[in-house]
Amino acid sequence: MSFVALLILLTFVSAIPLGLALWLKKGYKKTKFVLFALTGLLVLTQTSVWLYDVSGMQAYKHYLQIQTFLNQPFTGLRQLGLTPSKGIIALSYMSEGLVSYAIENPVRKPEIIALLKKAIAIALHPDISPYQNINNVASWGEEGLYLSHFNVMLGSYQRLSGDRTYLQLNRTISEHLAQKIISAPHNNIRSYNKAQDRWPADNAVTIYSLYIFDRNNNTQIGLSPTQKWLEYMETKGSEPKTKLHYSELTGVEKYSPYPRGCALSWTVKYMSDFAPKQAKELWSNYKKHYQKNFLIISAFREYPPNANINPDADSGPIVFGMGAGATGLALNSSKYVADYLTYYQINNLFRLTDFVGNILASFGNKKWQTLTQDILAISIQFNAETKVPWY
């Protein structure tokens, strides 16, 4: 499938210059030569970008960046320029990617197990964790986002190492989250103590963390929560016309009644493991209503055309309706549902952004310099690049 996607992209990239070259009459020899040369250059460039990914070189570059990050002393979120929520998300994404990378590169398993332990230690840093002592919590409160991603990290560590060091904590958090989903309004829990919102995208992570625990330990803690969540999202949590999930279920936000691109890209990634059939259906509907193709690149809308909502921290910049968050996170969802054409279209966009960013950073542009070293963006890409089945 990956090679088929390359052939389609090569057709896209060469169609216009090659078609013009063949259409021109004999008197335009120099122009025809330039067009043929341009076709060859574009084909070579696209093939090189594809090889950079399939050869593992792209993942290895990001692995080294993550390794460097985890091996240096962590002094707090200020050094990352991230909020606590984005900090735990970055750690969760990189932990999954590290497990997949070790599955594909068994020789690195010991060093990656050590890296996962360091990631867990960082996740417990007071700048990120809302709990003073994770092993002695009187009340878990409503910290669904942190607990879900941290639970993914604990499950990731057990999946790779087989070590039961964190098993009791993993079980306690899983049982807590499972009970919360079952008893919660809308069968969706809150992400933060300070917010009443119930975001289905964050709850997809919750369900996924239970899926990992159950697969690791041959249990069924997540069975009932998963069934209830899927049933609610299908019958009440989706827009009837498009079958796309509402972005928020209580109606407290201006964007609540709309499906959001960043949330849908996010949700498909996590659903692909615990509900693969439903994930593919959601992805198909999402592409139908939100994707825009530009031959060798692809982008996704953040909101439907009729919505008049400003960008926020989750959406990132929105240009002509296309959302940076929706498009960037679709790198993962496309890979997770094996939509390789879309994956490579978005990967092309990432590589173009990296290319421009590195040039601007080399001239001392601090903003681009920060972006090219952003650990969250690196972790998202690494997670997508390394994706392999775990079970």
mmCIF file of C-alpha atoms in Angstrom:
data_model
loop_
_atom_site.group_PDB
_atom_site.id
_atom_site.type_symbol
_atom_site.label_atom_id
_atom_site.label_comp_id
_atom_site.label_asym_id
_atom_site.label_seq_id
_atom_site.Cartn_x
_atom_site.Cartn_y
_atom_site.Cartn_z
ATOM 1 C CA MET A 1 0.000 0.000 0.000
ATOM 2 C CA SER A 2 2.864 2.351 0.751
ATOM 3 C CA PHE A 3 4.370 1.793 -2.701
ATOM 4 C CA VAL A 4 0.978 2.230 -4.374
ATOM 5 C CA ALA A 5 0.656 5.579 -2.614
ATOM 6 C CA LEU A 6 4.065 6.570 -4.012
ATOM 7 C CA LEU A 7 2.990 5.699 -7.561
ATOM 8 C CA ILE A 8 -0.136 7.835 -7.200
ATOM 9 C CA LEU A 9 1.899 10.760 -5.860
ATOM 10 C CA LEU A 10 4.417 10.417 -8.693
ATOM 11 C CA THR A 11 1.529 10.586 -11.148
ATOM 12 C CA PHE A 12 0.234 13.729 -9.437
ATOM 13 C CA VAL A 13 3.630 15.427 -9.270
ATOM 14 C CA SER A 14 4.561 14.743 -12.887
ATOM 15 C CA ALA A 15 1.200 15.144 -14.617
ATOM 16 C CA ILE A 16 1.267 18.899 -15.296
ATOM 17 C CA PRO A 17 4.906 19.459 -16.423
ATOM 18 C CA LEU A 18 5.020 16.167 -18.343
ATOM 19 C CA GLY A 19 1.656 16.838 -19.980
ATOM 20 C CA LEU A 20 2.775 20.304 -21.068
ATOM 21 C CA ALA A 21 6.042 18.932 -22.425
ATOM 22 C CA LEU A 22 4.211 16.356 -24.540
ATOM 23 C CA TRP A 23 1.608 18.872 -25.690
ATOM 24 C CA LEU A 24 4.091 21.495 -26.922
ATOM 25 C CA LYS A 25 5.104 21.418 -30.565
ATOM 26 C CA LYS A 26 8.609 20.651 -31.828
ATOM 27 C CA GLY A 27 9.580 24.332 -32.013
ATOM 28 C CA TYR A 28 9.709 24.597 -28.238
ATOM 29 C CA LYS A 29 12.709 22.352 -27.689
ATOM 30 C CA LYS A 30 14.234 24.384 -24.836
ATOM 31 C CA THR A 31 10.893 24.704 -23.062
ATOM 32 C CA LYS A 32 10.226 20.993 -23.496
ATOM 33 C CA PHE A 33 13.668 20.190 -22.130
ATOM 34 C CA VAL A 34 13.039 22.372 -19.043
ATOM 35 C CA LEU A 35 9.661 20.701 -18.486
ATOM 36 C CA PHE A 36 11.138 17.206 -18.808
ATOM 37 C CA ALA A 37 13.935 18.183 -16.417
ATOM 38 C CA LEU A 38 11.410 19.635 -13.980
ATOM 39 C CA THR A 39 9.388 16.412 -14.146
ATOM 40 C CA GLY A 40 12.485 14.377 -13.345
ATOM 41 C CA LEU A 41 13.401 16.671 -10.447
ATOM 42 C CA LEU A 42 9.901 16.487 -8.963
ATOM 43 C CA VAL A 43 9.802 12.694 -9.310
ATOM 44 C CA LEU A 44 13.236 12.402 -7.696
ATOM 45 C CA THR A 45 12.242 14.718 -4.834
ATOM 46 C CA GLN A 46 8.993 12.886 -4.108
ATOM 47 C CA THR A 47 10.714 9.507 -4.234
ATOM 48 C CA SER A 48 13.430 10.758 -1.878
ATOM 49 C CA VAL A 49 10.846 12.012 0.627
ATOM 50 C CA TRP A 50 9.066 8.645 0.468
ATOM 51 C CA LEU A 51 12.334 6.724 0.909
ATOM 52 C CA TYR A 52 13.296 8.921 3.847
ATOM 53 C CA ASP A 53 10.181 7.644 5.605
ATOM 54 C CA VAL A 54 10.058 3.976 4.580
ATOM 55 C CA SER A 55 13.784 3.484 5.184
ATOM 56 C CA GLY A 56 13.321 4.506 8.814
ATOM 57 C CA MET A 57 15.713 7.463 8.531
ATOM 58 C CA GLN A 58 12.943 9.934 9.300
ATOM 59 C CA ALA A 59 11.895 8.017 12.427
ATOM 60 C CA TYR A 60 15.525 7.630 13.496
ATOM 61 C CA LYS A 61 16.067 11.384 13.345
ATOM 62 C CA HIS A 62 13.075 11.944 15.614
ATOM 63 C CA TYR A 63 14.149 9.079 17.873
ATOM 64 C CA LEU A 64 17.494 10.781 18.469
ATOM 65 C CA GLN A 65 15.736 14.047 19.317
ATOM 66 C CA ILE A 66 13.446 12.287 21.800
ATOM 67 C CA GLN A 67 16.363 10.351 23.261
ATOM 68 C CA THR A 68 18.275 13.591 23.794
ATOM 69 C CA PHE A 69 15.242 15.207 25.417
ATOM 70 C CA LEU A 70 14.645 12.321 27.843
ATOM 71 C CA ASN A 71 18.307 11.929 28.769
ATOM 72 C CA GLN A 72 18.802 15.544 29.792
ATOM 73 C CA PRO A 73 17.712 16.829 33.230
ATOM 74 C CA PHE A 74 14.106 18.007 33.220
ATOM 75 C CA THR A 75 13.819 21.384 34.929
ATOM 76 C CA GLY A 76 10.186 22.137 34.181
ATOM 77 C CA LEU A 77 7.818 23.097 31.391
ATOM 78 C CA ARG A 78 9.460 26.463 30.819
ATOM 79 C CA GLN A 79 12.251 24.737 28.911
ATOM 80 C CA LEU A 80 9.631 23.216 26.591
ATOM 81 C CA GLY A 81 7.323 26.180 26.144
ATOM 82 C CA LEU A 82 4.334 23.884 26.726
ATOM 83 C CA THR A 83 1.311 23.885 29.019
ATOM 84 C CA PRO A 84 0.911 20.978 31.490
ATOM 85 C CA SER A 85 -1.730 19.356 29.262
ATOM 86 C CA LYS A 86 0.438 19.541 26.159
ATOM 87 C CA GLY A 87 3.361 18.273 28.209
ATOM 88 C CA ILE A 88 1.584 15.055 29.166
ATOM 89 C CA ILE A 89 0.267 14.674 25.613
ATOM 90 C CA ALA A 90 3.806 14.923 24.210
ATOM 91 C CA LEU A 91 5.027 12.311 26.701
ATOM 92 C CA SER A 92 2.121 10.007 25.842
ATOM 93 C CA TYR A 93 2.713 10.266 22.096
ATOM 94 C CA MET A 94 6.451 9.691 22.425
ATOM 95 C CA SER A 95 5.923 6.698 24.751
ATOM 96 C CA GLU A 96 3.730 4.949 22.195
ATOM 97 C CA GLY A 97 6.233 5.758 19.470
ATOM 98 C CA LEU A 98 9.108 4.378 21.535
ATOM 99 C CA VAL A 99 7.288 1.057 22.041
ATOM 100 C CA SER A 100 6.589 0.731 18.319
ATOM 101 C CA TYR A 101 10.175 1.679 17.513
ATOM 102 C CA ALA A 102 11.493 -1.000 19.881
ATOM 103 C CA ILE A 103 9.187 -3.618 18.338
ATOM 104 C CA GLU A 104 10.721 -2.850 14.949
ATOM 105 C CA ASN A 105 14.252 -2.499 16.366
ATOM 106 C CA PRO A 106 14.582 -5.126 19.139
ATOM 107 C CA VAL A 107 18.272 -4.363 19.655
ATOM 108 C CA ARG A 108 17.222 -0.999 21.117
ATOM 109 C CA LYS A 109 14.719 -2.498 23.553
ATOM 110 C CA PRO A 110 16.857 -2.132 26.742
ATOM 111 C CA GLU A 111 17.688 1.518 26.076
ATOM 112 C CA ILE A 112 14.081 2.305 25.170
ATOM 113 C CA ILE A 113 12.764 0.700 28.367
ATOM 114 C CA ALA A 114 15.082 3.047 30.266
ATOM 115 C CA LEU A 115 13.761 5.999 28.230
ATOM 116 C CA LEU A 116 10.163 5.045 29.044
ATOM 117 C CA LYS A 117 10.995 5.097 32.752
ATOM 118 C CA LYS A 118 12.419 8.595 32.336
ATOM 119 C CA ALA A 119 9.287 9.713 30.488
ATOM 120 C CA ILE A 120 7.122 8.433 33.359
ATOM 121 C CA ALA A 121 9.319 10.285 35.858
ATOM 122 C CA ILE A 122 8.879 13.523 33.882
ATOM 123 C CA ALA A 123 5.106 12.951 33.771
ATOM 124 C CA LEU A 124 5.139 12.944 37.581
ATOM 125 C CA HIS A 125 6.974 16.279 37.772
ATOM 126 C CA PRO A 126 4.893 18.916 39.640
ATOM 127 C CA ASP A 127 4.875 21.105 36.532
ATOM 128 C CA ILE A 128 2.869 18.417 34.723
ATOM 129 C CA SER A 129 1.124 16.212 37.281
ATOM 130 C CA PRO A 130 -1.877 17.583 39.212
ATOM 131 C CA TYR A 131 -1.119 15.101 42.026
ATOM 132 C CA GLN A 132 1.528 15.552 44.716
ATOM 133 C CA ASN A 133 1.948 11.795 45.205
ATOM 134 C CA ILE A 134 0.436 9.605 42.498
ATOM 135 C CA ASN A 135 0.698 6.521 44.715
ATOM 136 C CA ASN A 136 -1.280 8.083 47.556
ATOM 137 C CA VAL A 137 -4.276 9.933 46.124
ATOM 138 C CA ALA A 138 -7.283 10.515 48.352
ATOM 139 C CA SER A 139 -9.453 11.814 45.506
ATOM 140 C CA TRP A 140 -8.657 11.613 41.811
ATOM 141 C CA GLY A 141 -10.963 14.524 41.004
ATOM 142 C CA GLU A 142 -11.766 15.349 37.400
ATOM 143 C CA GLU A 143 -8.371 15.164 35.737
ATOM 144 C CA GLY A 144 -9.393 12.900 32.871
ATOM 145 C CA LEU A 145 -6.880 14.183 30.349
ATOM 146 C CA TYR A 146 -3.830 13.743 32.561
ATOM 147 C CA LEU A 147 -4.918 10.367 33.941
ATOM 148 C CA SER A 148 -5.766 8.971 30.511
ATOM 149 C CA HIS A 149 -2.451 9.911 28.914
ATOM 150 C CA PHE A 150 -0.486 8.847 31.975
ATOM 151 C CA ASN A 151 -2.371 5.531 31.884
ATOM 152 C CA VAL A 152 -1.331 5.122 28.238
ATOM 153 C CA MET A 153 2.273 5.634 29.321
ATOM 154 C CA LEU A 154 2.033 3.024 32.072
ATOM 155 C CA GLY A 155 0.450 0.535 29.680
ATOM 156 C CA SER A 156 3.071 1.288 27.040
ATOM 157 C CA TYR A 157 5.844 0.563 29.517
ATOM 158 C CA GLN A 158 4.299 -2.787 30.519
ATOM 159 C CA ARG A 159 3.681 -3.742 26.884
ATOM 160 C CA LEU A 160 7.351 -3.387 26.016
ATOM 161 C CA SER A 161 9.096 -4.412 29.223
ATOM 162 C CA GLY A 162 6.736 -6.989 30.723
ATOM 163 C CA ASP A 163 7.733 -5.386 34.019
ATOM 164 C CA ARG A 164 4.954 -5.154 36.629
ATOM 165 C CA THR A 165 6.496 -2.221 38.546
ATOM 166 C CA TYR A 166 3.616 0.106 37.694
ATOM 167 C CA LEU A 167 0.921 -2.555 37.388
ATOM 168 C CA GLN A 168 -0.998 -1.727 40.570
ATOM 169 C CA LEU A 169 -1.037 1.990 39.756
ATOM 170 C CA ASN A 170 -2.055 1.190 36.175
ATOM 171 C CA ARG A 171 -4.897 -1.013 37.470
ATOM 172 C CA THR A 172 -6.089 1.570 40.006
ATOM 173 C CA ILE A 173 -6.239 4.344 37.407
ATOM 174 C CA SER A 174 -7.889 2.046 34.854
ATOM 175 C CA GLU A 175 -10.605 0.979 37.290
ATOM 176 C CA HIS A 176 -11.205 4.609 38.274
ATOM 177 C CA LEU A 177 -11.491 5.768 34.656
ATOM 178 C CA ALA A 178 -13.712 2.834 33.698
ATOM 179 C CA GLN A 179 -16.164 3.565 36.510
ATOM 180 C CA LYS A 180 -16.182 7.269 35.660
ATOM 181 C CA ILE A 181 -17.061 6.568 32.010
ATOM 182 C CA ILE A 182 -19.868 4.205 32.973
ATOM 183 C CA SER A 183 -21.469 6.623 35.438
ATOM 184 C CA ALA A 184 -20.748 9.934 33.667
ATOM 185 C CA PRO A 185 -23.371 11.977 31.827
ATOM 186 C CA HIS A 186 -23.027 11.295 28.115
ATOM 187 C CA ASN A 187 -20.647 8.453 29.083
ATOM 188 C CA ASN A 188 -17.867 11.028 28.674
ATOM 189 C CA ILE A 189 -15.755 12.303 31.561
ATOM 190 C CA ARG A 190 -14.352 15.780 32.143
ATOM 191 C CA SER A 191 -10.762 16.529 31.172
ATOM 192 C CA TYR A 192 -9.994 19.051 33.905
ATOM 193 C CA ASN A 193 -11.159 19.906 37.405
ATOM 194 C CA LYS A 194 -11.591 23.523 36.359
ATOM 195 C CA ALA A 195 -13.642 22.899 33.196
ATOM 196 C CA GLN A 196 -17.148 21.475 32.854
ATOM 197 C CA ASP A 197 -16.600 20.527 29.209
ATOM 198 C CA ARG A 198 -16.868 16.927 28.089
ATOM 199 C CA TRP A 199 -14.740 16.421 24.984
ATOM 200 C CA PRO A 200 -15.222 13.071 23.175
ATOM 201 C CA ALA A 201 -11.707 13.295 21.698
ATOM 202 C CA ASP A 202 -10.129 13.218 25.153
ATOM 203 C CA ASN A 203 -12.401 10.336 26.109
ATOM 204 C CA ALA A 204 -11.138 8.325 23.145
ATOM 205 C CA VAL A 205 -7.742 8.403 24.877
ATOM 206 C CA THR A 206 -9.395 7.224 28.097
ATOM 207 C CA ILE A 207 -10.956 4.220 26.363
ATOM 208 C CA TYR A 208 -7.685 3.495 24.555
ATOM 209 C CA SER A 209 -5.775 3.417 27.837
ATOM 210 C CA LEU A 210 -8.241 0.798 29.128
ATOM 211 C CA TYR A 211 -7.789 -1.181 25.913
ATOM 212 C CA ILE A 212 -4.025 -1.329 26.466
ATOM 213 C CA PHE A 213 -4.451 -2.428 30.083
ATOM 214 C CA ASP A 214 -6.874 -5.186 29.105
ATOM 215 C CA ARG A 215 -4.664 -6.469 26.295
ATOM 216 C CA ASN A 216 -1.593 -6.440 28.528
ATOM 217 C CA ASN A 217 -3.289 -8.246 31.407
ATOM 218 C CA ASN A 218 -6.045 -10.350 29.816
ATOM 219 C CA THR A 219 -8.775 -8.433 31.675
ATOM 220 C CA GLN A 220 -12.060 -6.800 30.640
ATOM 221 C CA ILE A 221 -12.036 -3.561 32.632
ATOM 222 C CA GLY A 222 -12.643 -1.544 29.475
ATOM 223 C CA LEU A 223 -15.367 -3.717 27.944
ATOM 224 C CA SER A 224 -18.443 -1.980 29.383
ATOM 225 C CA PRO A 225 -17.043 1.600 29.196
ATOM 226 C CA THR A 226 -16.079 1.056 25.570
ATOM 227 C CA GLN A 227 -19.511 -0.282 24.614
ATOM 228 C CA LYS A 228 -21.321 2.562 26.386
ATOM 229 C CA TRP A 229 -19.046 5.242 24.909
ATOM 230 C CA LEU A 230 -19.362 3.907 21.358
ATOM 231 C CA GLU A 231 -23.140 3.574 21.685
ATOM 232 C CA TYR A 232 -23.526 7.105 22.985
ATOM 233 C CA MET A 233 -21.299 8.620 20.298
ATOM 234 C CA GLU A 234 -23.165 6.773 17.555
ATOM 235 C CA THR A 235 -26.694 7.565 18.759
ATOM 236 C CA LYS A 236 -26.398 10.961 20.455
ATOM 237 C CA GLY A 237 -22.852 12.235 20.157
ATOM 238 C CA SER A 238 -22.652 12.661 16.387
ATOM 239 C CA GLU A 239 -24.094 15.083 13.864
ATOM 240 C CA PRO A 240 -26.962 13.245 12.098
ATOM 241 C CA LYS A 241 -26.102 14.545 8.625
ATOM 242 C CA THR A 242 -22.356 13.882 8.546
ATOM 243 C CA LYS A 243 -22.094 11.167 11.265
ATOM 244 C CA LEU A 244 -19.160 13.134 12.687
ATOM 245 C CA HIS A 245 -18.649 13.468 16.449
ATOM 246 C CA TYR A 246 -19.652 16.718 18.093
ATOM 247 C CA SER A 247 -16.597 18.457 19.483
ATOM 248 C CA GLU A 248 -18.108 19.008 22.960
ATOM 249 C CA LEU A 249 -21.228 17.537 24.556
ATOM 250 C CA THR A 250 -22.506 19.975 27.185
ATOM 251 C CA GLY A 251 -23.022 22.973 24.896
ATOM 252 C CA VAL A 252 -20.899 25.332 26.992
ATOM 253 C CA GLU A 253 -18.606 26.332 24.120
ATOM 254 C CA LYS A 254 -19.397 28.241 20.945
ATOM 255 C CA TYR A 255 -17.892 25.363 18.958
ATOM 256 C CA SER A 256 -19.797 22.637 20.893
ATOM 257 C CA PRO A 257 -22.396 21.849 18.190
ATOM 258 C CA TYR A 258 -19.792 21.493 15.447
ATOM 259 C CA PRO A 259 -17.491 18.595 14.594
ATOM 260 C CA ARG A 260 -13.909 19.905 14.864
ATOM 261 C CA GLY A 261 -11.114 18.782 12.606
ATOM 262 C CA CYS A 262 -8.421 18.599 15.281
ATOM 263 C CA ALA A 263 -10.740 16.521 17.497
ATOM 264 C CA LEU A 264 -11.696 14.148 14.678
ATOM 265 C CA SER A 265 -8.085 13.582 13.581
ATOM 266 C CA TRP A 266 -7.241 12.883 17.219
ATOM 267 C CA THR A 267 -10.205 10.554 17.795
ATOM 268 C CA VAL A 268 -9.635 8.365 14.740
ATOM 269 C CA LYS A 269 -6.065 7.647 15.846
ATOM 270 C CA TYR A 270 -7.151 6.271 19.213
ATOM 271 C CA MET A 271 -10.316 4.519 18.000
ATOM 272 C CA SER A 272 -8.377 2.609 15.363
ATOM 273 C CA ASP A 273 -7.156 0.151 17.990
ATOM 274 C CA PHE A 274 -10.180 -0.365 20.241
ATOM 275 C CA ALA A 275 -12.859 0.114 17.537
ATOM 276 C CA PRO A 276 -11.188 -0.304 14.112
ATOM 277 C CA LYS A 277 -14.416 -0.627 12.109
ATOM 278 C CA GLN A 278 -15.961 2.495 13.609
ATOM 279 C CA ALA A 279 -12.668 4.353 13.219
ATOM 280 C CA LYS A 280 -12.547 3.660 9.490
ATOM 281 C CA GLU A 281 -16.165 4.776 9.093
ATOM 282 C CA LEU A 282 -15.467 7.988 11.006
ATOM 283 C CA TRP A 283 -12.325 8.587 8.932
ATOM 284 C CA SER A 284 -14.234 8.079 5.688
ATOM 285 C CA ASN A 285 -16.942 10.550 6.705
ATOM 286 C CA TYR A 286 -14.343 12.991 8.006
ATOM 287 C CA LYS A 287 -12.451 12.962 4.714
ATOM 288 C CA LYS A 288 -15.658 13.352 2.742
ATOM 289 C CA HIS A 289 -16.668 16.538 4.548
ATOM 290 C CA TYR A 290 -13.391 18.098 5.730
ATOM 291 C CA GLN A 291 -10.480 17.043 3.515
ATOM 292 C CA LYS A 292 -9.091 19.182 0.709
ATOM 293 C CA ASN A 293 -6.626 17.600 -1.709
ATOM 294 C CA PHE A 294 -3.974 19.607 -3.517
ATOM 295 C CA LEU A 295 -2.382 16.798 -5.536
ATOM 296 C CA ILE A 296 0.752 15.916 -3.531
ATOM 297 C CA ILE A 297 -0.396 17.549 -0.285
ATOM 298 C CA SER A 298 -3.605 17.375 1.690
ATOM 299 C CA ALA A 299 -5.219 19.496 4.407
ATOM 300 C CA PHE A 300 -8.257 19.253 6.667
ATOM 301 C CA ARG A 301 -10.803 21.836 7.719
ATOM 302 C CA GLU A 302 -11.123 22.765 11.383
ATOM 303 C CA TYR A 303 -14.822 23.637 11.148
ATOM 304 C CA PRO A 304 -17.594 23.291 8.570
ATOM 305 C CA PRO A 305 -17.854 26.239 6.150
ATOM 306 C CA ASN A 306 -20.895 27.726 7.927
ATOM 307 C CA ALA A 307 -19.124 28.041 11.303
ATOM 308 C CA ASN A 308 -17.673 31.411 12.244
ATOM 309 C CA ILE A 309 -15.269 30.551 15.043
ATOM 310 C CA ASN A 310 -11.833 31.973 15.737
ATOM 311 C CA PRO A 311 -8.706 29.799 16.014
ATOM 312 C CA ASP A 312 -7.602 28.657 19.457
ATOM 313 C CA ALA A 313 -4.724 26.746 21.057
ATOM 314 C CA ASP A 314 -6.122 23.398 19.873
ATOM 315 C CA SER A 315 -6.853 24.366 16.289
ATOM 316 C CA GLY A 316 -3.656 26.285 15.676
ATOM 317 C CA PRO A 317 -3.685 28.690 12.727
ATOM 318 C CA ILE A 318 -6.619 28.352 10.330
ATOM 319 C CA VAL A 319 -5.899 29.368 6.730
ATOM 320 C CA PHE A 320 -8.785 29.412 4.230
ATOM 321 C CA GLY A 321 -10.639 27.106 6.602
ATOM 322 C CA MET A 322 -7.793 24.587 6.774
ATOM 323 C CA GLY A 323 -6.616 23.917 10.332
ATOM 324 C CA ALA A 324 -2.997 23.333 11.328
ATOM 325 C CA GLY A 325 -4.065 21.089 14.221
ATOM 326 C CA ALA A 326 -6.551 19.113 12.146
ATOM 327 C CA THR A 327 -4.020 18.545 9.377
ATOM 328 C CA GLY A 328 -1.051 17.810 11.628
ATOM 329 C CA LEU A 329 -2.914 15.259 13.744
ATOM 330 C CA ALA A 330 -4.294 13.614 10.596
ATOM 331 C CA LEU A 331 -0.734 12.377 10.013
ATOM 332 C CA ASN A 332 -1.409 9.901 12.831
ATOM 333 C CA SER A 333 -5.002 9.018 12.027
ATOM 334 C CA SER A 334 -4.240 8.361 8.349
ATOM 335 C CA LYS A 335 -1.329 6.071 9.281
ATOM 336 C CA TYR A 336 -3.357 4.273 11.953
ATOM 337 C CA VAL A 337 -6.166 3.406 9.506
ATOM 338 C CA ALA A 338 -3.619 2.535 6.772
ATOM 339 C CA ASP A 339 -4.621 5.397 4.452
ATOM 340 C CA TYR A 340 -1.121 5.723 3.038
ATOM 341 C CA LEU A 341 -1.938 8.204 0.295
ATOM 342 C CA THR A 342 -3.255 10.741 2.798
ATOM 343 C CA TYR A 343 -0.397 9.937 5.167
ATOM 344 C CA TYR A 344 2.220 10.754 2.521
ATOM 345 C CA GLN A 345 0.352 13.846 1.353
ATOM 346 C CA ILE A 346 0.467 15.209 4.911
ATOM 347 C CA ASN A 347 4.048 14.001 5.362
ATOM 348 C CA ASN A 348 4.954 16.034 2.272
ATOM 349 C CA LEU A 349 3.477 19.076 3.992
ATOM 350 C CA PHE A 350 5.505 18.365 7.143
ATOM 351 C CA ARG A 351 8.714 18.010 5.147
ATOM 352 C CA LEU A 352 8.021 21.260 3.277
ATOM 353 C CA THR A 353 7.388 23.034 6.578
ATOM 354 C CA ASP A 354 10.598 21.571 8.024
ATOM 355 C CA PHE A 355 12.539 22.699 4.961
ATOM 356 C CA VAL A 356 11.259 26.274 5.161
ATOM 357 C CA GLY A 357 11.599 26.308 8.953
ATOM 358 C CA ASN A 358 15.205 25.134 8.886
ATOM 359 C CA ILE A 359 16.116 27.797 6.326
ATOM 360 C CA LEU A 360 14.506 30.566 8.373
ATOM 361 C CA ALA A 361 16.006 29.185 11.600
ATOM 362 C CA SER A 362 19.462 29.236 10.006
ATOM 363 C CA PHE A 363 19.022 32.991 9.560
ATOM 364 C CA GLY A 364 18.349 33.364 13.272
ATOM 365 C CA ASN A 365 14.537 33.445 13.199
ATOM 366 C CA LYS A 366 13.843 32.428 16.817
ATOM 367 C CA LYS A 367 10.182 31.603 16.211
ATOM 368 C CA TRP A 368 11.006 29.061 13.492
ATOM 369 C CA GLN A 369 13.957 27.804 15.501
ATOM 370 C CA THR A 370 11.560 26.957 18.340
ATOM 371 C CA LEU A 371 9.064 25.305 16.005
ATOM 372 C CA THR A 372 11.650 23.030 14.425
ATOM 373 C CA GLN A 373 12.658 21.806 17.904
ATOM 374 C CA ASP A 374 9.130 21.523 19.376
ATOM 375 C CA ILE A 375 8.965 18.261 21.339
ATOM 376 C CA LEU A 376 5.196 17.906 20.905
ATOM 377 C CA ALA A 377 5.408 18.154 17.110
ATOM 378 C CA ILE A 378 8.383 15.771 17.086
ATOM 379 C CA SER A 379 6.490 13.270 19.249
ATOM 380 C CA ILE A 380 3.401 13.404 17.029
ATOM 381 C CA GLN A 381 5.476 12.729 13.921
ATOM 382 C CA PHE A 382 7.498 9.963 15.601
ATOM 383 C CA ASN A 383 4.284 8.296 16.776
ATOM 384 C CA ALA A 384 2.927 8.204 13.223
ATOM 385 C CA GLU A 385 6.189 7.151 11.564
ATOM 386 C CA THR A 386 6.733 4.180 13.857
ATOM 387 C CA LYS A 387 3.175 2.814 14.073
ATOM 388 C CA VAL A 388 3.070 -1.000 14.048
ATOM 389 C CA PRO A 389 0.561 -3.471 15.573
ATOM 390 C CA TRP A 390 1.242 -4.138 19.261
ATOM 391 C CA TYR A 391 -0.860 -7.250 19.740
#
